[in-house]
Structure formats: structure tokens, C-alpha cells
């Protein structure tokens, strides 16, 4: 790669380079029946050759049983209490936890006690302490945190390019994720705006975690310190510090990632990695409903790669199921997600104090 | 514009909306005969209908007279001493100062004493104190700092779009400028790497000033505080803190601009402005030898505008000459350039201390 050749690198652009020869079906209990679960996760499970939804769990018995009645593979519609009581636990092998952040721990705890594999949405929990408890209770079961960028083909190829030296030494990263949350939910009491449910804040916890985690993944490195600036003006953001946020991740050798995130801005997402020899840009990248695009530049080469778009959620569920069936540990495991939680806490502390906050000792 | 309509906005995309009806010719003395002056500035002057180079000034009498002998319009080739002595001062109306930063003041002082208009390269000088002196000595003459982005059509249209509300309220900005200085000059003793000549550093002073100043221009706002991280590892950067740099500009209302700059990274430049309603991206933007590109996004609209590329240096010189001939003040004047110097000093202080450094009181 040091000669800048791309020979062979893109032959298997969307190939599942992580796929083992395991086969079978992982049966899921879906915990939390919000729009994300119903419109994004469950269709992805249906599309995955290794997954099936057999149980749904909701605060409303009616919503759960209605869904069970109308969905081809769902056998049981449970309340949260029934889930905690172990009802129909023989009907599923794994759980997908897509509740508000601060509720992840309790469902993970029950799932682990029932010896189920766990795919838990990110951020892992509302606070570092609760995330640590989550890792502890899941010690004896498979735990994956749902970072769908880890199996996004464009992100994986960007990572391959960085690892192979295509951009030379990485010098700096720009990343952003913004969306108009209030248009999406039309609910000023949405849980992402409630610190009791969301945790440290609204924009960095929910969106900033994408450039944060994807930078860690693509660079295969963790930051040593962070700084941040945050501001909330809109009434709906009165309880969280970060209607608008920017944060910097400091890696070794003077490499920085500068990131922005806002739940109250036009939808946009990108990740740009600049090196001594070239540059990669993913734009858009983080939203599942937009086609991903990878631009690569080096010397006279400036190409935007065209490739089959993969459904990010199908890839994620299939990867998780493959790991479970192959009895292998998933890469974005509990420790990996816990590191993000510690970095997120540091970012919010930096946003509050203005200081550079070290994280190297904690990771 | 609040309806997202673009009607009429791009009819005069490359039109010189700043052009007065002044006519005539401004005759220039070119001070400093480096590659930038010879290959970028002098051809631009030749192409401008309002400019002419009549005098060149160099440390070498031979280089100056050789150029005078071979160039169609140059009448006099002077040494710096001759320039200071006022030799041939009747042969030019204005000077273009393109020497190392720390030498700007002395030539500006002589030019002002000779009552010449002054186009001074950016950054204005090596330090805030010297820049203040430069403003003082130029009090009675026209002084423009050479920010060619102010007359770049793509940047001006981006500014128009922001002013007209196309992106809604600006939420955040990403900007970067990087290049491989050592490949360009093959000289580890290049003046940009020497703090005595360059000032506070190498990358933010020379490159970071582009996203810094262009953000100020497009947003029509000044930052209230800054933070930064810098690192130098390569031997050639031993005397400057910022082989790699990232800095954040904090504007009112939680608006931030996150920027990166490096003299030792692949050539790249961009400016991205994200608002509550839409987004603009200029990429590439800051290098005169690359075609500028403006992407605009809002709702379902996602367009990359095609337009006649203008030579940035020709536009800059023509604007300056137009101001001189019309007896009007140029926009990027001494005070505007001095504000950048104060912000640059604050960025370097922030890079050294890690602290957030306020600049609001100084601007």
C-alpha cells in the first residue's frame, strides 16, 4: 500500500469479511417497542439469515400482544414484568435492548440471569457507574454494544485503508452528527432530553458517540484527553447542557479528532480522516436511511467509491448472531462500550468546566 | 429566503458585486520576489484591468533588475535599501508586501511615509505588537490585508446564503487547511518554520488563518474565546509548536468553529457551515490552484454548484485597485487583520496552556 496502489482493496467492498461459517438461527426478544425497534431493528432481523424475532417486550401488554398477533415470527408479547419473571424465556436466545439509556441495566441484568446473549444499544447506559454494573452483570454471557458502524462496509474499508497506510500517518479527524430531534418526535418531553433517562446529555450521548466511537474504531486507538464546549438555549433543551456541542478527542502524537453534534440542527453526518499522504471522507455516514459515500484522495487520485448499500441494522444483527453461533466474542463488547461511557463523561465534564480532561488513566 | 427558494441567488455567481465604476490603473511595487510573488501575484496583476507592476524590490539587485529587464511593464528593479530611500517612488502608486511576516512592518512604514497604498500579505505581521505598529504607521494611507477569500465568488455566495438565512441559524462550522510544506520548498530552514520570521508558529499562522478568517467573514462575527491543541515531532518543526494543530473558535450562542491545520499533511482544504435548516460545504476552497466547489443542502435539496472559476489573486488585486481608485476603504483593513493577529496569539496561548483563552475584550 505504501505505493498508493489500491489493487484488490475494493474487490470485496461489501463482503462480510467478519462472517464465520457458523449457521443456525438466533431467536431474539426485542426489549422496548419504540419506532427504532419496530421500523429499523425488526425488519433488519427479518432480513438477516441468522436471526428471528420471537418475543417482544413492552410496557403495554396490548402493544406487545398486538405485535405478536400480526408479526409472522413473534410468538410472545410480554410486559416488562413478565420478562423479568422469565416468562417464555425458552422462546428466545438473545435480547436486543433498545429502551432509554437508563433502563438498559435492569434488562441486561435479567437477560444475563436467564443466560441470554445481549445486544445492547449505545450509549451503554446513562452513567459510567451503571455501565460498569452492566458489564459486571454480563460477565458470563455474550454482550455486544450496538455500534452499527463496526459492520458498515464503507467504514470498514476506510479502516482498512487507514490500517494499510493509504493516508500515511493520520494527522487529524473531523466528525459530525446532527439532526432535528424535535421534528422527529414532536415531543418536548422526549426521553433523550431527560437526563434521568438519557444520562449526561442529549447530543453528545446520542449523536456525538458516532464520530467518537467510529474514530476509535477506524484509528484503532483511544483518546488520552478531551475538551468540549456546549450550549443549550431552546426551551426543550433546558435540562441538558448540549443542544449544541463540539468536542475534541486528543490521541497520541498530536492527532486530534474535532467533532460537532447537535439534536437541533439540519441532518448531517460525516467523518474525514486526513493523513500525511492522503485523505478519506465518509459523507453521509452515520444515518441508516442515507446512502453511505466514501471519498478517497491521495496525490492525483480523487475518487468517490460506488458500492452496494448494505442495511446497517441487518449487518449489525447478522454480525451479532454470527458471533453467538460461532461462540466468539463480538468486537464492540462491554469494555469497548464502557470506554465510550468514560470518554463521554469526560466530554461532559470538559464542557462544564472548560478544562482539558484526561481519560488515559481510565481506559 | 426563509422558504428555501434559491431564485436569483446564483444568477451573478461570479459577478464582482463589489466593483465600483472606478477606472484607471494602480501601479504596483512588488516587495519580496519569492515564488508566490512571481508565479501567483505578478501574473494576477497582469490579468487585472486595474493593475500593473512597474517596480520590483528584492534583496538582490541582480534578481530585481533581471526581472525588470524581462517583464513587459516593470520599469525598475530595486534593492530593499533603494526602496527605503524612496528610489523611483514616482513610478508606483501602491505596494504589495509578500515578504516573511516579520518584515512586513518595515516595508509598510516606508510605503506609508511615501504615501503609497498598501496591500499586505496575511498574517499581517509576526506578533500582535508589530501588527499594531503596522496599523499605526498606515493610519493615513489605504491598507488592505490580503485575504483573497473575501473576493472568492464561492465564498461570497456562501456568505450571501448564510446572511439570507438559507441554513437557518448557524450551529457549527468545520474548517481545515493542510499542505506538505517540506515538499513545496525542500528547505528545512524555510522562513515559515522560523519563529523570528513567521511569528507564533507555522501551521496556524500560515494555514489556520484561512478557516479562521473565512469563518469570521462568512458568519460576520468574531469569536469570544478559543482553545487549541498543538504538537510538533518532525525535526523541521523543532522551533515551532504546531506541525499539527487543531483549534476551536467560540462564537456567541454556542456556535463553534472547529478547525485543523498542518504544514505536514496531505493538501486539503474545506469549510462546512451547518445550520438549523441546512448546510453549506466549500471543498476545496483555500488553495488557489484547485477548483472551488460549493455544495448546498437543505431539506431534499442537495446540489453542488458549477461556476466559472475565478483566479483568486486577480480578484484580490482588482478589488484592492478598485478601492484605491474609488477612494473607498477596503473591507479586510488593518483593524480586521489585527483582530486575526489577536485571535492567533490567543490560539497559540491556548495551545501552550490547554486553557480556554478569551479574546472578546481585545477585539
XYZ file of C-alpha atoms in Angstrom:
726
model
C 0.000 0.000 0.000
C 2.885 2.371 0.524
C 2.995 2.868 -3.241
C -0.562 4.118 -3.170
C -1.880 1.113 -5.087
C -5.451 0.153 -4.491
C -5.121 -3.237 -6.163
C -7.531 -5.663 -4.676
C -8.587 -3.444 -1.834
C -12.092 -2.874 -3.091
C -12.770 -6.258 -4.651
C -14.844 -7.305 -1.689
C -16.138 -3.905 -0.738
C -19.383 -5.064 0.831
C -18.208 -8.568 1.616
C -18.801 -9.673 5.193
C -15.135 -10.121 5.997
C -16.160 -10.922 9.587
C -18.506 -13.782 8.663
C -17.633 -17.210 10.068
C -19.032 -20.470 8.711
C -21.470 -20.690 11.591
C -25.094 -21.361 10.711
C -28.350 -21.512 12.571
C -30.808 -19.024 13.973
C -30.567 -16.719 16.952
C -34.051 -16.026 18.304
C -34.494 -12.518 19.704
C -36.589 -10.905 22.378
C -36.955 -7.219 21.458
C -36.981 -5.064 24.571
C -38.539 -1.648 24.048
C -41.005 -1.199 21.206
C -40.248 2.347 20.068
C -40.106 3.339 16.397
C -36.467 2.332 16.188
C -37.195 -1.235 17.232
C -40.273 -1.609 15.066
C -39.139 0.224 11.963
C -35.386 -0.356 11.981
C -34.464 -3.359 14.122
C -37.273 -5.835 13.478
C -37.206 -5.519 9.667
C -33.423 -5.979 9.824
C -33.839 -9.138 11.871
C -36.348 -10.417 9.344
C -33.831 -9.762 6.565
C -30.988 -11.495 8.379
C -30.437 -15.161 7.571
C -29.186 -15.785 11.110
C -31.879 -14.023 13.149
C -35.532 -14.196 14.031
C -37.724 -12.151 16.372
C -39.768 -14.493 18.539
C -40.583 -12.321 21.555
C -41.435 -8.648 22.007
C -41.408 -6.838 25.349
C -43.169 -3.562 26.103
C -44.613 -1.547 28.955
C -48.006 -2.166 27.346
C -49.319 -5.737 27.269
C -51.683 -4.725 24.489
C -48.982 -3.287 22.278
C -46.881 -6.379 22.817
C -49.628 -8.873 22.087
C -50.915 -6.841 19.114
C -47.493 -7.008 17.596
C -47.209 -10.722 18.380
C -50.556 -11.311 16.677
C -49.585 -9.531 13.465
C -45.923 -10.433 13.087
C -45.085 -13.686 11.300
C -42.401 -14.955 13.676
C -43.263 -13.344 17.022
C -44.731 -15.917 19.394
C -44.989 -13.954 22.636
C -45.887 -10.421 23.589
C -44.687 -9.705 27.113
C -44.767 -6.923 29.659
C -41.523 -5.858 31.300
C -42.660 -7.575 34.489
C -43.277 -10.811 32.629
C -39.844 -10.536 31.055
C -38.253 -10.064 34.489
C -40.211 -13.082 35.686
C -38.682 -15.206 32.964
C -41.928 -15.797 31.080
C -41.352 -17.548 27.714
C -37.618 -17.500 28.288
C -37.270 -20.761 26.375
C -38.551 -18.960 23.256
C -35.506 -16.703 22.705
C -31.718 -16.961 22.764
C -30.807 -13.315 22.868
C -32.211 -9.904 23.723
C -31.945 -6.599 21.921
C -32.197 -3.719 24.417
C -33.469 -0.529 22.812
C -35.023 1.269 25.764
C -33.996 4.677 27.101
C -30.359 4.548 28.249
C -31.049 4.477 31.989
C -33.162 1.314 31.674
C -30.545 -0.820 29.911
C -29.025 -2.164 33.110
C -32.173 -3.741 34.528
C -32.970 -5.639 31.342
C -29.381 -6.696 30.862
C -29.359 -7.994 34.422
C -32.423 -10.146 33.878
C -31.221 -11.338 30.468
C -27.857 -12.321 31.909
C -29.546 -14.175 34.765
C -31.536 -16.041 32.124
C -28.237 -16.807 30.319
C -29.200 -14.921 27.183
C -26.825 -13.205 24.773
C -27.252 -9.424 24.856
C -27.160 -6.832 22.115
C -27.440 -3.531 23.970
C -27.997 -0.156 22.301
C -25.438 2.607 22.725
C -24.646 4.501 24.791
C -24.497 1.516 27.077
C -26.198 3.227 29.978
C -26.864 6.668 31.448
C -23.701 6.871 33.558
C -20.292 5.244 33.853
C -21.255 3.653 37.162
C -24.333 1.992 35.700
C -22.370 0.898 32.629
C -19.779 -0.696 34.921
C -22.577 -2.537 36.695
C -23.899 -3.648 33.309
C -20.516 -5.099 32.350
C -20.330 -6.863 35.687
C -23.734 -8.499 35.484
C -22.994 -9.638 31.913
C -19.658 -11.241 32.756
C -20.831 -14.747 31.901
C -22.861 -14.044 28.767
C -22.125 -12.586 25.351
C -22.519 -8.809 25.452
C -22.254 -6.606 22.382
C -22.891 -2.871 22.262
C -24.796 -1.911 19.129
C -22.249 0.130 17.190
C -23.521 -0.426 13.686
C -20.568 1.455 12.167
C -18.355 -1.535 13.009
C -20.096 -3.547 10.293
C -20.814 -0.717 7.863
C -18.856 -1.668 4.717
C -17.772 1.898 3.928
C -16.465 2.372 7.458
C -14.684 -0.990 7.396
C -12.985 -0.158 4.091
C -11.979 3.251 5.456
C -10.485 1.435 8.428
C -8.670 -0.986 6.119
C -7.282 1.954 4.145
C -6.037 3.671 7.298
C -4.513 0.449 8.618
C -2.782 -0.220 5.292
C -1.202 3.227 5.257
C -3.184 4.730 2.397
C -3.382 8.153 4.070
C 0.104 7.850 5.584
C 0.186 8.760 9.262
C -3.148 10.075 10.457
C -2.830 13.774 11.328
C -6.378 14.835 12.155
C -10.027 13.852 12.025
C -13.202 15.860 11.557
C -16.519 14.275 12.502
C -20.086 15.421 12.978
C -23.586 14.174 13.512
C -26.588 16.461 13.705
C -30.340 16.014 13.400
C -33.606 17.779 14.194
C -34.849 15.723 17.127
C -37.874 17.926 17.782
C -39.129 17.376 14.229
C -38.682 13.635 14.614
C -40.688 13.186 17.777
C -42.686 16.378 18.212
C -42.412 15.776 21.952
C -40.610 18.244 24.237
C -40.672 15.543 26.921
C -38.834 13.031 24.736
C -36.596 10.854 26.898
C -33.407 11.916 25.092
C -33.967 15.387 26.601
C -34.405 13.998 30.120
C -31.120 13.471 31.997
C -32.722 10.881 34.275
C -33.241 8.654 31.247
C -30.569 9.846 28.809
C -27.675 10.378 31.205
C -25.117 13.161 30.855
C -26.840 14.937 27.996
C -28.723 14.808 24.720
C -26.497 15.488 21.718
C -23.102 14.015 22.549
C -24.591 10.948 24.279
C -26.873 10.114 21.374
C -25.123 11.569 18.296
C -21.589 12.606 19.236
C -20.985 8.992 20.191
C -20.953 8.185 16.454
C -17.915 10.256 15.444
C -16.368 9.398 18.834
C -16.708 5.639 18.519
C -16.116 5.491 14.767
C -12.872 7.443 15.156
C -11.752 4.997 17.862
C -12.675 2.126 15.555
C -11.087 3.468 12.363
C -7.891 4.641 14.070
C -7.803 1.616 16.386
C -6.815 3.993 19.164
C -8.306 5.628 22.251
C -8.056 9.294 23.185
C -5.850 10.397 26.066
C -7.789 13.574 26.844
C -10.762 15.618 25.684
C -12.090 19.148 25.649
C -15.547 20.440 24.794
C -17.926 23.360 24.510
C -21.679 23.038 24.971
C -24.666 25.320 24.923
C -28.436 24.973 25.315
C -30.824 27.793 24.517
C -34.014 26.213 23.203
C -36.628 25.536 25.907
C -36.814 21.845 25.062
C -33.117 21.541 25.956
C -33.445 23.256 29.327
C -32.441 20.128 31.261
C -29.461 19.082 29.149
C -26.254 21.035 28.557
C -25.699 20.204 24.906
C -28.293 21.387 22.416
C -25.113 22.374 20.559
C -21.813 20.696 21.280
C -18.335 20.468 19.940
C -15.643 18.290 21.399
C -12.054 17.407 20.717
C -10.504 13.990 21.218
C -6.755 14.062 21.805
C -4.878 11.000 20.647
C -1.150 10.330 20.942
C 1.318 12.104 18.640
C -0.757 15.263 18.404
C -3.524 13.547 16.461
C -6.860 15.192 17.200
C -10.434 14.500 16.230
C -12.629 17.598 16.238
C -16.315 16.768 16.381
C -19.657 18.520 16.494
C -23.058 17.192 17.494
C -26.484 18.713 17.833
C -30.014 17.427 18.275
C -31.246 20.755 16.944
C -29.609 21.218 13.541
C -30.131 20.055 9.974
C -29.490 16.343 9.497
C -25.876 15.796 8.525
C -23.089 13.357 9.250
C -19.517 12.969 8.140
C -16.127 11.640 9.123
C -12.963 12.945 7.468
C -9.540 11.453 8.156
C -6.552 13.465 6.959
C -3.100 11.937 6.886
C 0.363 12.887 5.791
C -0.211 11.302 2.369
C -3.927 11.356 1.696
C -7.444 11.758 2.964
C -10.658 9.779 3.374
C -14.096 11.235 3.750
C -17.294 9.433 4.644
C -20.293 11.711 3.953
C -23.020 10.879 4.703
C -22.127 8.034 7.001
C -23.989 7.697 10.302
C -27.661 7.761 9.339
C -29.083 4.386 8.275
C -31.566 5.980 5.874
C -28.956 7.738 3.745
C -26.627 6.140 1.197
C -23.093 5.974 2.507
C -20.333 7.510 0.407
C -16.578 7.047 0.694
C -14.271 9.537 -0.985
C -10.587 8.734 -1.134
C -7.837 11.152 -2.059
C -4.111 10.717 -2.437
C -1.841 12.568 -4.841
C -3.677 12.842 -8.140
C -6.279 10.277 -7.111
C -9.648 11.682 -6.070
C -12.373 9.051 -6.235
C -15.766 8.570 -4.696
C -16.442 4.888 -4.396
C -19.679 3.420 -5.592
C -20.864 0.274 -3.862
C -23.935 -1.697 -2.935
C -25.530 -0.110 0.081
C -25.989 -2.504 2.963
C -28.687 -2.126 5.584
C -26.686 -1.158 8.657
C -29.066 -2.837 11.079
C -29.147 -6.113 9.133
C -25.361 -6.162 9.118
C -25.232 -5.478 12.836
C -27.738 -8.153 13.798
C -26.144 -10.690 11.495
C -22.695 -9.966 12.926
C -24.001 -10.363 16.474
C -25.771 -13.610 15.582
C -22.684 -14.902 13.800
C -20.621 -14.267 16.931
C -23.184 -16.014 19.115
C -23.493 -19.011 16.786
C -19.715 -19.273 16.361
C -19.243 -18.870 20.123
C -16.856 -15.970 19.504
C -16.675 -12.647 21.327
C -18.020 -9.649 19.417
C -15.607 -6.738 18.949
C -17.688 -3.891 20.357
C -18.006 -5.647 23.698
C -18.817 -4.337 27.134
C -15.335 -2.999 27.807
C -15.361 -1.211 24.461
C -18.710 0.410 25.237
C -17.611 1.241 28.764
C -14.615 3.135 27.373
C -17.027 5.308 25.379
C -19.021 5.963 28.537
C -15.872 7.150 30.330
C -14.946 9.354 27.392
C -18.499 10.725 27.257
C -18.383 11.566 30.957
C -15.077 13.342 30.413
C -16.508 15.286 27.467
C -19.421 16.497 29.568
C -17.073 17.404 32.401
C -14.904 19.314 29.906
C -17.999 21.038 28.567
C -18.936 22.149 32.053
C -15.501 23.246 33.226
C -13.785 24.334 30.027
C -10.765 22.292 31.084
C -8.951 19.574 29.190
C -9.957 16.327 30.916
C -7.660 13.322 30.859
C -9.082 9.883 30.167
C -5.953 7.823 29.524
C -5.796 6.516 33.099
C -9.365 5.266 32.977
C -9.295 3.334 29.697
C -35.052 33.026 1.555
C -36.894 31.586 4.518
C -38.882 29.441 2.122
C -35.669 27.830 0.909
C -36.000 29.373 -2.523
C -32.805 29.978 -4.422
C -34.433 32.181 -7.037
C -31.967 34.703 -8.351
C -29.313 33.957 -5.823
C -26.909 32.404 -8.270
C -27.621 34.492 -11.348
C -24.488 36.514 -10.784
C -22.428 33.805 -9.174
C -19.035 35.096 -10.272
C -20.103 38.687 -10.734
C -17.902 41.237 -8.996
C -20.633 42.551 -6.728
C -18.025 44.773 -5.073
C -16.908 46.506 -8.275
C -17.416 50.269 -8.435
C -17.373 52.294 -11.649
C -13.859 53.496 -10.945
C -11.364 53.159 -13.757
C -7.661 53.730 -14.182
C -4.529 51.831 -13.289
C -2.872 51.253 -9.952
C 0.872 50.796 -10.461
C 2.455 48.331 -8.049
C 5.831 47.878 -6.468
C 6.181 44.196 -5.594
C 8.124 43.765 -2.366
C 9.657 40.331 -1.946
C 10.331 38.262 -5.055
C 9.599 34.758 -3.826
C 7.700 32.193 -5.905
C 4.375 33.467 -4.639
C 5.037 36.985 -5.941
C 6.474 35.846 -9.264
C 4.155 32.957 -10.040
C 0.909 33.988 -8.362
C 0.830 37.751 -7.752
C 2.517 39.202 -10.824
C 0.518 37.145 -13.358
C -2.649 38.152 -11.495
C -1.676 41.812 -11.737
C -1.050 41.386 -15.460
C -4.516 39.878 -15.831
C -6.225 42.638 -13.867
C -7.610 45.530 -15.872
C -6.922 47.896 -12.998
C -3.346 46.932 -12.100
C 0.168 46.982 -13.440
C 3.515 46.004 -11.934
C 6.028 48.769 -12.535
C 8.586 48.171 -9.797
C 10.050 45.055 -8.176
C 12.015 45.050 -4.923
C 14.350 42.296 -3.771
C 17.337 41.682 -1.534
C 19.288 41.006 -4.732
C 19.844 43.896 -7.142
C 20.573 41.396 -9.878
C 17.326 39.469 -9.386
C 15.380 42.709 -9.368
C 16.977 44.175 -12.491
C 16.839 40.834 -14.332
C 13.110 40.733 -13.714
C 12.748 44.380 -14.746
C 14.628 43.634 -17.968
C 12.418 40.710 -18.941
C 8.973 41.802 -17.720
C 6.885 43.944 -20.100
C 5.666 46.526 -17.596
C 8.349 46.560 -14.891
C 10.443 49.712 -15.147
C 12.614 49.477 -12.051
C 14.353 46.709 -10.170
C 15.282 47.932 -6.688
C 17.056 46.665 -3.617
C 15.323 46.963 -0.260
C 17.701 49.799 0.629
C 16.789 51.666 -2.528
C 13.119 51.164 -1.756
C 13.619 52.587 1.742
C 15.478 55.539 0.175
C 12.462 56.326 -1.978
C 14.139 55.491 -5.278
C 11.685 55.518 -8.217
C 8.815 56.267 -5.841
C 7.076 58.255 -8.565
C 6.808 55.068 -10.630
C 4.263 53.250 -8.371
C 1.057 54.050 -6.512
C 0.852 51.025 -4.250
C 2.975 48.263 -2.765
C 2.288 44.568 -2.364
C 4.178 43.192 0.627
C 4.885 39.472 0.323
C 7.957 39.075 2.465
C 8.245 36.860 5.568
C 5.762 38.025 8.187
C 8.258 39.737 10.494
C 9.438 42.041 7.698
C 6.035 43.451 6.777
C 6.232 46.355 9.226
C 9.401 47.918 7.885
C 8.155 47.972 4.290
C 4.728 49.209 5.303
C 6.364 52.004 7.281
C 8.385 53.195 4.277
C 5.452 52.795 1.891
C 3.197 54.821 4.201
C 5.835 57.538 4.519
C 5.909 57.653 0.720
C 2.077 57.939 0.767
C 1.518 54.667 -1.095
C -1.490 52.396 -0.776
C -0.549 49.073 0.827
C -1.693 45.528 0.133
C -0.041 43.465 2.874
C 0.045 39.678 2.966
C -1.504 37.832 5.880
C -0.873 37.256 8.674
C -0.209 40.964 8.974
C 2.967 40.597 10.972
C 4.771 38.195 13.279
C 3.216 39.430 16.545
C 0.256 41.464 17.766
C 2.576 44.259 18.872
C 4.185 44.587 15.461
C 0.781 44.380 13.757
C -0.436 47.213 15.993
C 2.587 49.247 14.935
C 1.803 48.454 11.325
C -1.751 49.738 11.699
C -0.438 52.878 13.367
C 2.115 53.728 10.687
C -0.515 53.154 7.983
C -3.120 55.425 9.562
C -3.057 57.920 6.702
C -2.879 55.547 3.738
C -5.081 52.781 2.347
C -4.160 49.463 3.992
C -5.667 46.157 2.958
C -4.666 42.751 4.305
C -4.549 40.181 1.520
C -7.421 37.843 2.405
C -8.250 36.513 -1.012
C -11.274 34.578 0.306
C -13.131 37.885 0.651
C -13.321 38.132 -3.142
C -13.592 34.416 -3.925
C -17.012 34.043 -5.609
C -17.826 30.716 -3.941
C -17.045 32.141 -0.509
C -19.047 35.303 -1.211
C -22.067 33.252 -2.313
C -21.735 31.066 0.785
C -21.714 34.259 2.843
C -24.792 35.537 0.980
C -26.570 32.252 1.675
C -25.748 32.411 5.389
C -26.817 36.048 5.598
C -30.075 35.304 3.813
C -30.942 32.517 6.226
C -30.547 29.573 3.851
C -29.032 27.352 6.557
C -31.231 28.817 9.302
C -29.271 29.771 12.399
C -25.656 28.697 12.148
C -24.941 25.925 14.661
C -21.369 24.891 13.926
C -18.501 25.167 11.476
C -15.772 22.756 10.440
C -12.711 24.110 8.657
C -9.288 22.828 7.694
C -6.238 23.670 5.670
C -3.277 21.349 5.336
C -0.326 21.058 2.965
C 3.072 19.439 2.676
C 5.363 22.430 3.159
C 8.563 20.389 3.103
C 7.722 19.033 -0.354
C 6.998 22.528 -1.609
C 10.285 24.112 -0.574
C 12.637 21.257 0.197
C 14.261 23.554 2.737
C 14.254 22.734 6.464
C 15.323 26.338 7.096
C 12.307 27.776 5.294
C 11.216 31.019 6.961
C 7.745 29.712 7.833
C 9.482 27.309 10.256
C 11.490 30.106 11.896
C 9.602 31.909 14.696
C 11.781 35.003 14.265
C 10.337 35.455 10.796
C 6.970 33.647 10.982
C 5.845 34.737 14.460
C 3.899 32.487 16.823
C 4.127 29.342 14.712
C 3.992 27.658 11.332
C 0.661 25.968 10.663
C -1.989 28.134 12.328
C -0.275 31.405 11.356
C 0.042 30.433 7.695
C -2.833 27.971 7.088
C -5.183 28.016 10.080
C -5.708 31.701 9.376
C -7.776 30.647 6.334
C -10.572 28.813 8.157
C -10.245 31.360 10.985
C -10.656 34.424 8.818
C -13.120 32.894 6.364
C -15.369 31.831 9.233
C -15.271 35.392 10.609
C -16.089 36.679 7.126
C -18.887 34.243 6.290
C -20.518 34.480 9.734
C -19.839 38.212 10.006
C -18.900 37.577 13.629
C -15.821 37.384 15.831
C -15.020 34.653 18.339
C -15.232 35.374 22.056
C -12.754 32.694 23.112
C -10.545 29.950 21.701
C -8.949 26.659 22.644
C -6.300 24.644 20.850
C -4.013 21.645 20.787
C -0.660 21.602 19.019
C 2.160 19.167 18.505
C 5.490 19.119 16.683
C 7.506 15.961 16.200
C 9.304 16.270 12.876
C 12.817 17.744 13.140
C 11.993 20.531 10.695
C 9.306 21.748 13.102
C 11.576 21.785 16.159
C 11.289 25.561 16.603
C 7.514 25.915 16.139
C 4.765 24.392 18.291
C 2.315 23.470 15.572
C 3.370 20.911 12.998
C -0.136 19.631 13.772
C -2.784 21.891 15.221
C -6.453 21.947 15.950
C -8.271 24.913 17.362
C -11.791 25.881 18.320
C -13.310 29.309 17.869
C -16.168 30.039 20.280
C -18.784 32.444 18.983
C -21.867 33.691 20.798
C -24.888 31.409 21.265
C -22.810 28.250 21.496
C -21.722 28.442 17.864
C -18.302 26.882 17.449
C -15.883 26.527 14.585
C -13.594 23.516 14.906
C -10.518 23.773 12.711
C -7.400 21.837 11.884
C -4.203 22.985 10.223
C -0.916 21.324 9.403
C 2.113 22.162 7.285
C 2.947 18.457 7.252
C -0.154 16.701 5.895
C -1.698 15.962 2.526
C -3.017 19.059 0.761
C -6.653 19.596 1.684
C -8.976 22.463 2.491
C -12.616 22.782 3.371
C -15.167 24.885 5.203
C -18.504 23.416 6.277
C -21.249 25.521 7.837
C -24.107 23.626 9.475
C -27.274 25.411 10.490
C -30.633 24.565 11.951
C -32.142 24.270 8.441
C -29.356 23.372 6.064
C -25.681 23.106 5.341
C -23.026 24.568 3.057
C -19.727 22.997 2.224
C -16.817 24.542 0.367
C -14.337 21.823 -0.615
C -11.764 22.508 -1.870
C -11.704 26.198 -1.112
C -8.483 27.765 0.128
C -5.858 26.749 -2.426
C -5.685 28.980 -5.499
C -4.590 26.119 -7.761
C -7.659 23.950 -7.106
C -11.165 24.484 -8.487
C -13.525 25.751 -5.798
C -16.704 23.807 -5.156
C -19.801 24.860 -3.218
C -22.263 22.223 -2.052
C -25.573 23.386 -0.635
C -28.044 21.223 1.265
C -31.440 21.960 2.718
C -34.327 19.522 3.037
C -34.429 17.480 -0.143
C -32.082 19.841 -1.959
C -28.501 18.625 -2.292
C -26.651 20.447 -5.054
C -23.047 21.116 -5.930
C -22.838 24.387 -7.795
C -20.913 24.658 -11.019
C -19.481 28.061 -11.869
C -16.684 29.778 -13.749
C -13.563 29.576 -11.642
C -12.003 32.953 -10.952
C -8.321 33.459 -10.300
C -8.279 34.350 -6.610
C -5.248 36.596 -6.892
C -6.642 38.530 -9.849
C -9.848 39.113 -7.937
C -7.952 40.271 -4.878
C -5.709 42.689 -6.736
C -8.598 44.064 -8.763
C -10.663 44.596 -5.597
C -7.779 46.405 -3.926
C -7.195 48.579 -7.013
C -10.905 49.295 -7.283
C -10.947 50.516 -3.680
C -7.897 52.681 -4.256
C -9.244 54.184 -7.496
C -12.697 54.744 -5.972
C -11.110 56.220 -2.841
C -13.032 53.739 -0.701
C -11.765 51.706 2.266
C -11.210 48.003 1.595
C -13.080 45.587 3.885
C -10.202 43.459 5.147
C -8.436 46.532 6.545
C -5.789 46.890 9.213
C -8.193 46.528 12.112
C -9.662 43.385 10.547
C -6.200 41.877 10.127
C -5.195 42.962 13.615
C -8.178 41.084 15.054
C -6.874 37.922 13.405
C -3.462 38.533 14.944
C -5.031 38.780 18.410
C -7.015 35.615 17.820
C -3.899 33.851 16.530
C -1.961 34.878 19.626
C -4.790 33.537 21.783
C -4.827 30.255 19.845
C -1.102 29.780 20.408
C -1.501 30.644 24.087
C -4.344 28.121 24.312
C -2.177 25.547 22.551
C 0.581 26.077 25.092
C -1.560 26.157 28.227
C -4.515 23.962 27.330
C -6.798 26.675 28.696
C -9.701 28.402 27.015
C -8.412 31.890 26.188
C -10.822 34.805 25.932
C -10.450 37.269 23.074
C -13.711 39.227 23.280
C -12.165 42.040 25.316
C -9.401 42.581 22.789
C -11.416 42.749 19.578
